[in-house]
Amino acid sequence: MFTDSHCHLSFPELTEQLPAILQAMQEAQVDRALCICTTLEEFDAVHALARDHHQLWATVGVHPDNEGVQEPTLDDLLAGAARKKVVGIGETGLDYYRLNGRSVAEMEWQRERFRVHIRAARQTGLPLVIHTRSASDDTLAILREEGGFAGGASGPVSQGVFHCFTETAEVARAALDLGFYISFSGILTFRNAADLREVARFVPIDRILIETDSPYLAPVPHRGKTNNPSYVPHVARQIAEIKGLEVEAVAETTSRNFEQLFDRAV
């Protein structure tokens, strides 16, 4: 019934308990989860999860905040995207939260890495999984500069998702105008996330995905624990409360949204 659109089951704290997590997913009616790649070094492990388990899928990409790792070329991303059960490019984007004494101008390596991912997405037709933190203006500007990201009169073109969304309604509106989906995580359930709940109220339900970003950001009532995809129904319940919908309707709509965006995962 539910789909976790963003998790990191290749991370050691989750891989070690994978059989129990898959069982918990089944019991929670979480039918599908997308395993997100953050380095090329881990891609084989991410892909193996998708290859070996019918309910798991994979992406290929290098997280913007990862330094000292293999830098992705266009050919690297295209080769990864050609594998079975790889359904997206990323996670990619920009992260200026930890500059470590550097200026934004000195983060050009991040911006170039982002551009490589966008080019791979355009060439393969696969959606982008966007991470943006303290960098929404540049993230949106680069998406516009690279072209091809715009909605037409017949409706928006689905180009990807802004994952674990924590930005303003204005950023959400800009992302929606470019044809992107918005994904909400367990942060939406936190007591201090009233502003984010207002953003979720603003985003149309047919453009929302749900995620855990596990092992991080476990939702209430599991906050502080190691997160896993079986907890994603708590995000759906929060959205149902915000929207005045039944949780089953949120589960159905967000899963359908996932299928429309990541159409290889159908």
mmCIF file of C-alpha atoms in Angstrom:
data_model
loop_
_atom_site.group_PDB
_atom_site.id
_atom_site.type_symbol
_atom_site.label_atom_id
_atom_site.label_comp_id
_atom_site.label_asym_id
_atom_site.label_seq_id
_atom_site.Cartn_x
_atom_site.Cartn_y
_atom_site.Cartn_z
ATOM 1 C CA MET A 1 0.000 0.000 0.000
ATOM 2 C CA PHE A 2 2.831 2.431 0.895
ATOM 3 C CA THR A 3 5.994 3.333 -1.053
ATOM 4 C CA ASP A 4 9.179 4.654 0.564
ATOM 5 C CA SER A 5 10.618 6.829 -2.191
ATOM 6 C CA HIS A 6 14.023 7.406 -0.546
ATOM 7 C CA CYS A 7 16.040 5.191 1.790
ATOM 8 C CA HIS A 8 19.632 4.039 2.283
ATOM 9 C CA LEU A 9 19.442 0.303 2.899
ATOM 10 C CA SER A 10 23.057 -0.044 1.751
ATOM 11 C CA PHE A 11 24.242 1.776 4.881
ATOM 12 C CA PRO A 12 25.727 -0.690 7.393
ATOM 13 C CA GLU A 13 23.243 -0.084 10.211
ATOM 14 C CA LEU A 14 20.410 -1.173 7.894
ATOM 15 C CA THR A 15 22.171 -3.824 5.810
ATOM 16 C CA GLU A 16 22.962 -5.721 9.010
ATOM 17 C CA GLN A 17 19.250 -6.048 9.777
ATOM 18 C CA LEU A 18 17.905 -6.360 6.245
ATOM 19 C CA PRO A 19 15.815 -9.558 6.744
ATOM 20 C CA ALA A 20 14.069 -8.016 9.759
ATOM 21 C CA ILE A 21 13.505 -4.744 7.869
ATOM 22 C CA LEU A 22 11.960 -6.520 4.880
ATOM 23 C CA GLN A 23 9.672 -8.418 7.240
ATOM 24 C CA ALA A 24 8.713 -5.196 9.029
ATOM 25 C CA MET A 25 7.976 -3.577 5.672
ATOM 26 C CA GLN A 26 5.625 -6.396 4.768
ATOM 27 C CA GLU A 27 3.814 -6.150 8.093
ATOM 28 C CA ALA A 28 3.464 -2.355 7.684
ATOM 29 C CA GLN A 29 2.144 -2.751 4.110
ATOM 30 C CA VAL A 30 5.166 -0.953 2.654
ATOM 31 C CA ASP A 31 5.243 -2.660 -0.730
ATOM 32 C CA ARG A 32 8.211 -0.904 -2.304
ATOM 33 C CA ALA A 33 11.293 1.151 -1.427
ATOM 34 C CA LEU A 34 13.800 3.059 -3.550
ATOM 35 C CA CYS A 35 17.421 2.545 -2.446
ATOM 36 C CA ILE A 36 19.394 5.717 -3.091
ATOM 37 C CA CYS A 37 23.020 5.765 -4.200
ATOM 38 C CA THR A 38 25.343 8.381 -2.666
ATOM 39 C CA THR A 39 28.747 7.346 -4.081
ATOM 40 C CA LEU A 40 29.928 5.341 -7.055
ATOM 41 C CA GLU A 41 31.861 3.195 -4.597
ATOM 42 C CA GLU A 42 28.592 1.976 -3.047
ATOM 43 C CA PHE A 43 26.645 1.642 -6.298
ATOM 44 C CA ASP A 44 27.243 -2.091 -6.706
ATOM 45 C CA ALA A 45 25.849 -2.683 -3.206
ATOM 46 C CA VAL A 46 22.840 -0.453 -3.845
ATOM 47 C CA HIS A 47 22.148 -2.176 -7.137
ATOM 48 C CA ALA A 48 22.523 -5.632 -5.565
ATOM 49 C CA LEU A 49 19.769 -4.800 -3.097
ATOM 50 C CA ALA A 50 17.412 -3.980 -5.964
ATOM 51 C CA ARG A 51 18.544 -6.940 -8.059
ATOM 52 C CA ASP A 52 18.053 -9.436 -5.236
ATOM 53 C CA HIS A 53 14.737 -8.202 -3.781
ATOM 54 C CA HIS A 54 11.559 -7.727 -5.782
ATOM 55 C CA GLN A 55 10.305 -4.852 -3.602
ATOM 56 C CA LEU A 56 13.482 -2.765 -3.879
ATOM 57 C CA TRP A 57 14.704 -0.440 -6.640
ATOM 58 C CA ALA A 58 17.855 1.662 -7.079
ATOM 59 C CA THR A 59 19.323 4.930 -8.305
ATOM 60 C CA VAL A 60 22.833 5.883 -9.396
ATOM 61 C CA GLY A 61 24.552 9.090 -8.320
ATOM 62 C CA VAL A 62 26.946 10.910 -6.002
ATOM 63 C CA HIS A 63 25.619 13.017 -3.132
ATOM 64 C CA PRO A 64 26.648 16.680 -3.362
ATOM 65 C CA ASP A 65 28.157 16.688 0.135
ATOM 66 C CA ASN A 66 30.489 13.733 -0.469
ATOM 67 C CA GLU A 67 34.122 14.712 -0.911
ATOM 68 C CA GLY A 68 37.148 12.479 -1.445
ATOM 69 C CA VAL A 69 35.105 10.002 -3.476
ATOM 70 C CA GLN A 70 35.192 8.979 -7.120
ATOM 71 C CA GLU A 71 33.941 11.899 -9.169
ATOM 72 C CA PRO A 72 31.132 10.770 -11.513
ATOM 73 C CA THR A 73 31.513 11.221 -15.245
ATOM 74 C CA LEU A 74 28.608 11.236 -17.633
ATOM 75 C CA ASP A 75 29.674 7.793 -18.842
ATOM 76 C CA ASP A 76 29.703 6.466 -15.256
ATOM 77 C CA LEU A 77 26.133 7.572 -14.691
ATOM 78 C CA LEU A 78 24.927 6.316 -18.063
ATOM 79 C CA ALA A 79 26.470 2.905 -17.418
ATOM 80 C CA GLY A 80 24.796 2.663 -14.016
ATOM 81 C CA ALA A 81 21.467 3.808 -15.417
ATOM 82 C CA ALA A 82 21.550 1.020 -18.001
ATOM 83 C CA ARG A 83 21.369 -1.676 -15.312
ATOM 84 C CA LYS A 84 18.068 -3.382 -14.579
ATOM 85 C CA LYS A 85 16.023 -1.929 -11.712
ATOM 86 C CA VAL A 86 17.892 1.394 -11.771
ATOM 87 C CA VAL A 87 15.093 3.937 -12.036
ATOM 88 C CA GLY A 88 16.606 7.349 -11.236
ATOM 89 C CA ILE A 89 19.676 9.607 -11.222
ATOM 90 C CA GLY A 90 20.936 10.835 -7.854
ATOM 91 C CA GLU A 91 20.842 11.782 -5.240
ATOM 92 C CA THR A 92 22.304 14.958 -6.598
ATOM 93 C CA GLY A 93 21.948 18.681 -6.097
ATOM 94 C CA LEU A 94 23.721 21.242 -3.925
ATOM 95 C CA ASP A 95 24.551 21.471 -0.227
ATOM 96 C CA TYR A 96 26.088 24.664 1.172
ATOM 97 C CA TYR A 97 25.280 23.831 4.809
ATOM 98 C CA ARG A 98 28.837 22.761 5.657
ATOM 99 C CA LEU A 99 31.172 25.092 3.809
ATOM 100 C CA ASN A 100 34.020 24.434 6.287
ATOM 101 C CA GLY A 101 35.413 27.908 5.884
ATOM 102 C CA ARG A 102 34.942 28.061 2.127
ATOM 103 C CA SER A 103 32.855 30.541 0.184
ATOM 104 C CA VAL A 104 29.878 29.592 -2.000
ATOM 105 C CA ALA A 105 32.015 30.577 -4.984
ATOM 106 C CA GLU A 106 34.484 27.851 -4.011
ATOM 107 C CA MET A 107 31.766 25.188 -4.302
ATOM 108 C CA GLU A 108 31.929 25.159 -8.093
ATOM 109 C CA TRP A 109 32.898 21.477 -7.943
ATOM 110 C CA GLN A 110 29.454 20.758 -6.495
ATOM 111 C CA ARG A 111 27.723 22.760 -9.192
ATOM 112 C CA GLU A 112 29.625 20.971 -11.955
ATOM 113 C CA ARG A 113 28.845 17.583 -10.401
ATOM 114 C CA PHE A 114 25.165 18.565 -10.360
ATOM 115 C CA ARG A 115 25.287 19.523 -14.034
ATOM 116 C CA VAL A 116 26.733 16.111 -14.928
ATOM 117 C CA HIS A 117 23.807 14.416 -13.206
ATOM 118 C CA ILE A 118 21.272 16.629 -14.983
ATOM 119 C CA ARG A 119 22.843 15.761 -18.337
ATOM 120 C CA ALA A 120 22.672 12.062 -17.479
ATOM 121 C CA ALA A 121 19.003 12.401 -16.562
ATOM 122 C CA ARG A 122 18.198 14.162 -19.812
ATOM 123 C CA GLN A 123 20.097 11.612 -21.879
ATOM 124 C CA THR A 124 18.528 8.578 -20.177
ATOM 125 C CA GLY A 125 15.074 10.017 -19.573
ATOM 126 C CA LEU A 126 15.322 9.021 -15.911
ATOM 127 C CA PRO A 127 14.103 11.354 -13.153
ATOM 128 C CA LEU A 128 16.459 13.270 -10.877
ATOM 129 C CA VAL A 129 16.522 12.817 -7.106
ATOM 130 C CA ILE A 130 17.372 16.291 -5.830
ATOM 131 C CA HIS A 131 19.034 17.122 -2.510
ATOM 132 C CA THR A 132 19.217 20.812 -1.677
ATOM 133 C CA ARG A 133 20.295 22.355 1.616
ATOM 134 C CA SER A 134 21.067 26.034 2.115
ATOM 135 C CA ALA A 135 21.352 26.227 -1.675
ATOM 136 C CA SER A 136 17.851 26.378 -3.149
ATOM 137 C CA ASP A 137 18.475 29.463 -5.334
ATOM 138 C CA ASP A 138 21.470 27.906 -7.070
ATOM 139 C CA THR A 139 19.747 24.516 -7.314
ATOM 140 C CA LEU A 140 16.784 26.020 -9.140
ATOM 141 C CA ALA A 141 18.985 28.291 -11.273
ATOM 142 C CA ILE A 142 21.110 25.388 -12.527
ATOM 143 C CA LEU A 143 18.025 23.326 -13.335
ATOM 144 C CA ARG A 144 16.715 26.225 -15.399
ATOM 145 C CA GLU A 145 20.085 26.843 -17.079
ATOM 146 C CA GLU A 146 20.410 23.224 -18.166
ATOM 147 C CA GLY A 147 17.045 23.528 -19.915
ATOM 148 C CA GLY A 148 14.232 21.119 -20.600
ATOM 149 C CA PHE A 149 12.593 21.539 -17.194
ATOM 150 C CA ALA A 150 9.304 23.317 -17.734
ATOM 151 C CA GLY A 151 5.604 22.598 -17.641
ATOM 152 C CA GLY A 152 3.421 23.092 -20.671
ATOM 153 C CA ALA A 153 -0.226 23.907 -21.187
ATOM 154 C CA SER A 154 -1.128 20.221 -20.905
ATOM 155 C CA GLY A 155 0.407 19.977 -17.433
ATOM 156 C CA PRO A 156 3.811 19.738 -15.822
ATOM 157 C CA VAL A 157 6.458 17.403 -17.147
ATOM 158 C CA SER A 158 7.694 15.094 -14.381
ATOM 159 C CA GLN A 159 11.440 15.546 -14.165
ATOM 160 C CA GLY A 160 12.269 14.352 -10.682
ATOM 161 C CA VAL A 161 11.733 14.935 -6.997
ATOM 162 C CA PHE A 162 13.009 17.342 -4.367
ATOM 163 C CA HIS A 163 13.570 14.822 -1.593
ATOM 164 C CA CYS A 164 13.296 15.320 2.183
ATOM 165 C CA PHE A 165 11.811 18.735 1.540
ATOM 166 C CA THR A 166 12.444 21.363 4.232
ATOM 167 C CA GLU A 167 12.378 24.559 2.164
ATOM 168 C CA THR A 168 9.754 27.306 1.941
ATOM 169 C CA ALA A 169 6.493 27.333 0.044
ATOM 170 C CA GLU A 170 8.137 29.659 -2.484
ATOM 171 C CA VAL A 171 10.819 27.063 -3.234
ATOM 172 C CA ALA A 172 8.151 24.369 -3.425
ATOM 173 C CA ARG A 173 6.184 26.468 -5.913
ATOM 174 C CA ALA A 174 9.285 26.958 -8.071
ATOM 175 C CA ALA A 175 10.035 23.234 -8.016
ATOM 176 C CA LEU A 176 6.452 22.390 -8.915
ATOM 177 C CA ASP A 177 6.548 24.906 -11.767
ATOM 178 C CA LEU A 178 9.607 23.089 -13.134
ATOM 179 C CA GLY A 179 7.684 19.811 -13.114
ATOM 180 C CA PHE A 180 9.148 18.275 -9.964
ATOM 181 C CA TYR A 181 7.480 16.300 -7.217
ATOM 182 C CA ILE A 182 7.985 17.139 -3.531
ATOM 183 C CA SER A 183 8.848 14.374 -1.063
ATOM 184 C CA PHE A 184 8.251 14.684 2.666
ATOM 185 C CA SER A 185 10.083 12.710 5.342
ATOM 186 C CA GLY A 186 9.628 12.050 9.041
ATOM 187 C CA ILE A 187 10.596 15.671 9.725
ATOM 188 C CA LEU A 188 6.973 16.477 8.910
ATOM 189 C CA THR A 189 5.943 14.766 12.170
ATOM 190 C CA PHE A 190 8.333 16.715 14.407
ATOM 191 C CA ARG A 191 6.822 19.115 16.927
ATOM 192 C CA ASN A 192 8.889 22.047 15.637
ATOM 193 C CA ALA A 193 7.910 21.488 11.980
ATOM 194 C CA ALA A 194 4.727 23.599 11.906
ATOM 195 C CA ASP A 195 6.029 25.712 9.000
ATOM 196 C CA LEU A 196 6.838 22.593 6.996
ATOM 197 C CA ARG A 197 3.345 21.228 7.616
ATOM 198 C CA GLU A 198 1.998 24.438 6.077
ATOM 199 C CA VAL A 199 4.176 23.777 3.015
ATOM 200 C CA ALA A 200 2.717 20.264 2.824
ATOM 201 C CA ARG A 201 -0.759 21.784 2.986
ATOM 202 C CA PHE A 202 0.160 23.929 -0.023
ATOM 203 C CA VAL A 203 1.629 21.155 -2.227
ATOM 204 C CA PRO A 204 -1.072 19.319 -4.236
ATOM 205 C CA ILE A 205 -1.502 15.709 -3.181
ATOM 206 C CA ASP A 206 -0.905 14.533 -6.748
ATOM 207 C CA ARG A 207 2.624 15.961 -6.557
ATOM 208 C CA ILE A 208 3.638 14.510 -3.170
ATOM 209 C CA LEU A 209 5.870 11.527 -2.423
ATOM 210 C CA ILE A 210 6.664 10.105 1.014
ATOM 211 C CA GLU A 211 10.006 8.819 2.261
ATOM 212 C CA THR A 212 12.028 7.864 5.307
ATOM 213 C CA ASP A 213 15.564 8.907 4.264
ATOM 214 C CA SER A 214 16.453 6.031 6.593
ATOM 215 C CA PRO A 215 18.531 5.396 8.606
ATOM 216 C CA TYR A 216 18.009 9.076 9.476
ATOM 217 C CA LEU A 217 15.057 11.182 10.645
ATOM 218 C CA ALA A 218 12.800 8.561 12.184
ATOM 219 C CA PRO A 219 9.276 9.959 12.473
ATOM 220 C CA VAL A 220 7.323 10.420 15.670
ATOM 221 C CA PRO A 221 6.697 8.122 17.593
ATOM 222 C CA HIS A 222 10.086 6.546 16.722
ATOM 223 C CA ARG A 223 12.130 9.753 16.775
ATOM 224 C CA GLY A 224 15.685 9.103 17.919
ATOM 225 C CA LYS A 225 15.677 5.503 16.752
ATOM 226 C CA THR A 226 17.324 4.115 13.608
ATOM 227 C CA ASN A 227 14.833 4.772 10.833
ATOM 228 C CA ASN A 228 13.766 2.178 8.246
ATOM 229 C CA PRO A 229 11.179 1.958 5.446
ATOM 230 C CA SER A 230 8.553 0.300 7.654
ATOM 231 C CA TYR A 231 8.113 3.687 9.363
ATOM 232 C CA VAL A 232 6.972 5.534 6.223
ATOM 233 C CA PRO A 233 3.246 5.072 7.049
ATOM 234 C CA HIS A 234 3.739 7.613 9.858
ATOM 235 C CA VAL A 235 4.610 10.230 7.228
ATOM 236 C CA ALA A 236 1.499 9.282 5.269
ATOM 237 C CA ARG A 237 -0.647 9.630 8.382
ATOM 238 C CA GLN A 238 0.705 13.125 9.000
ATOM 239 C CA ILE A 239 -0.089 14.142 5.430
ATOM 240 C CA ALA A 240 -3.576 12.631 5.782
ATOM 241 C CA GLU A 241 -4.151 14.779 8.871
ATOM 242 C CA ILE A 242 -2.880 17.906 7.107
ATOM 243 C CA LYS A 243 -4.981 17.301 4.001
ATOM 244 C CA GLY A 244 -8.110 15.978 5.723
ATOM 245 C CA LEU A 245 -7.845 12.662 3.881
ATOM 246 C CA GLU A 246 -7.934 9.012 4.824
ATOM 247 C CA VAL A 247 -4.473 7.498 5.172
ATOM 248 C CA GLU A 248 -5.416 4.877 2.567
ATOM 249 C CA ALA A 249 -6.039 7.655 0.043
ATOM 250 C CA VAL A 250 -2.622 9.174 0.794
ATOM 251 C CA ALA A 251 -0.974 5.769 0.426
ATOM 252 C CA GLU A 252 -2.691 5.125 -2.893
ATOM 253 C CA THR A 253 -2.007 8.571 -4.334
ATOM 254 C CA THR A 254 1.642 8.804 -3.276
ATOM 255 C CA SER A 255 2.312 5.297 -4.592
ATOM 256 C CA ARG A 256 0.669 6.206 -7.888
ATOM 257 C CA ASN A 257 2.758 9.389 -8.000
ATOM 258 C CA PHE A 258 5.885 7.275 -7.473
ATOM 259 C CA GLU A 259 4.903 4.999 -10.353
ATOM 260 C CA GLN A 260 4.274 7.945 -12.658
ATOM 261 C CA LEU A 261 7.647 9.488 -11.855
ATOM 262 C CA PHE A 262 9.773 6.344 -11.597
ATOM 263 C CA ASP A 263 7.947 4.526 -14.357
ATOM 264 C CA ARG A 264 10.610 1.831 -14.631
ATOM 265 C CA ALA A 265 9.539 0.706 -11.143
ATOM 266 C CA VAL A 266 6.103 -0.454 -12.290
#
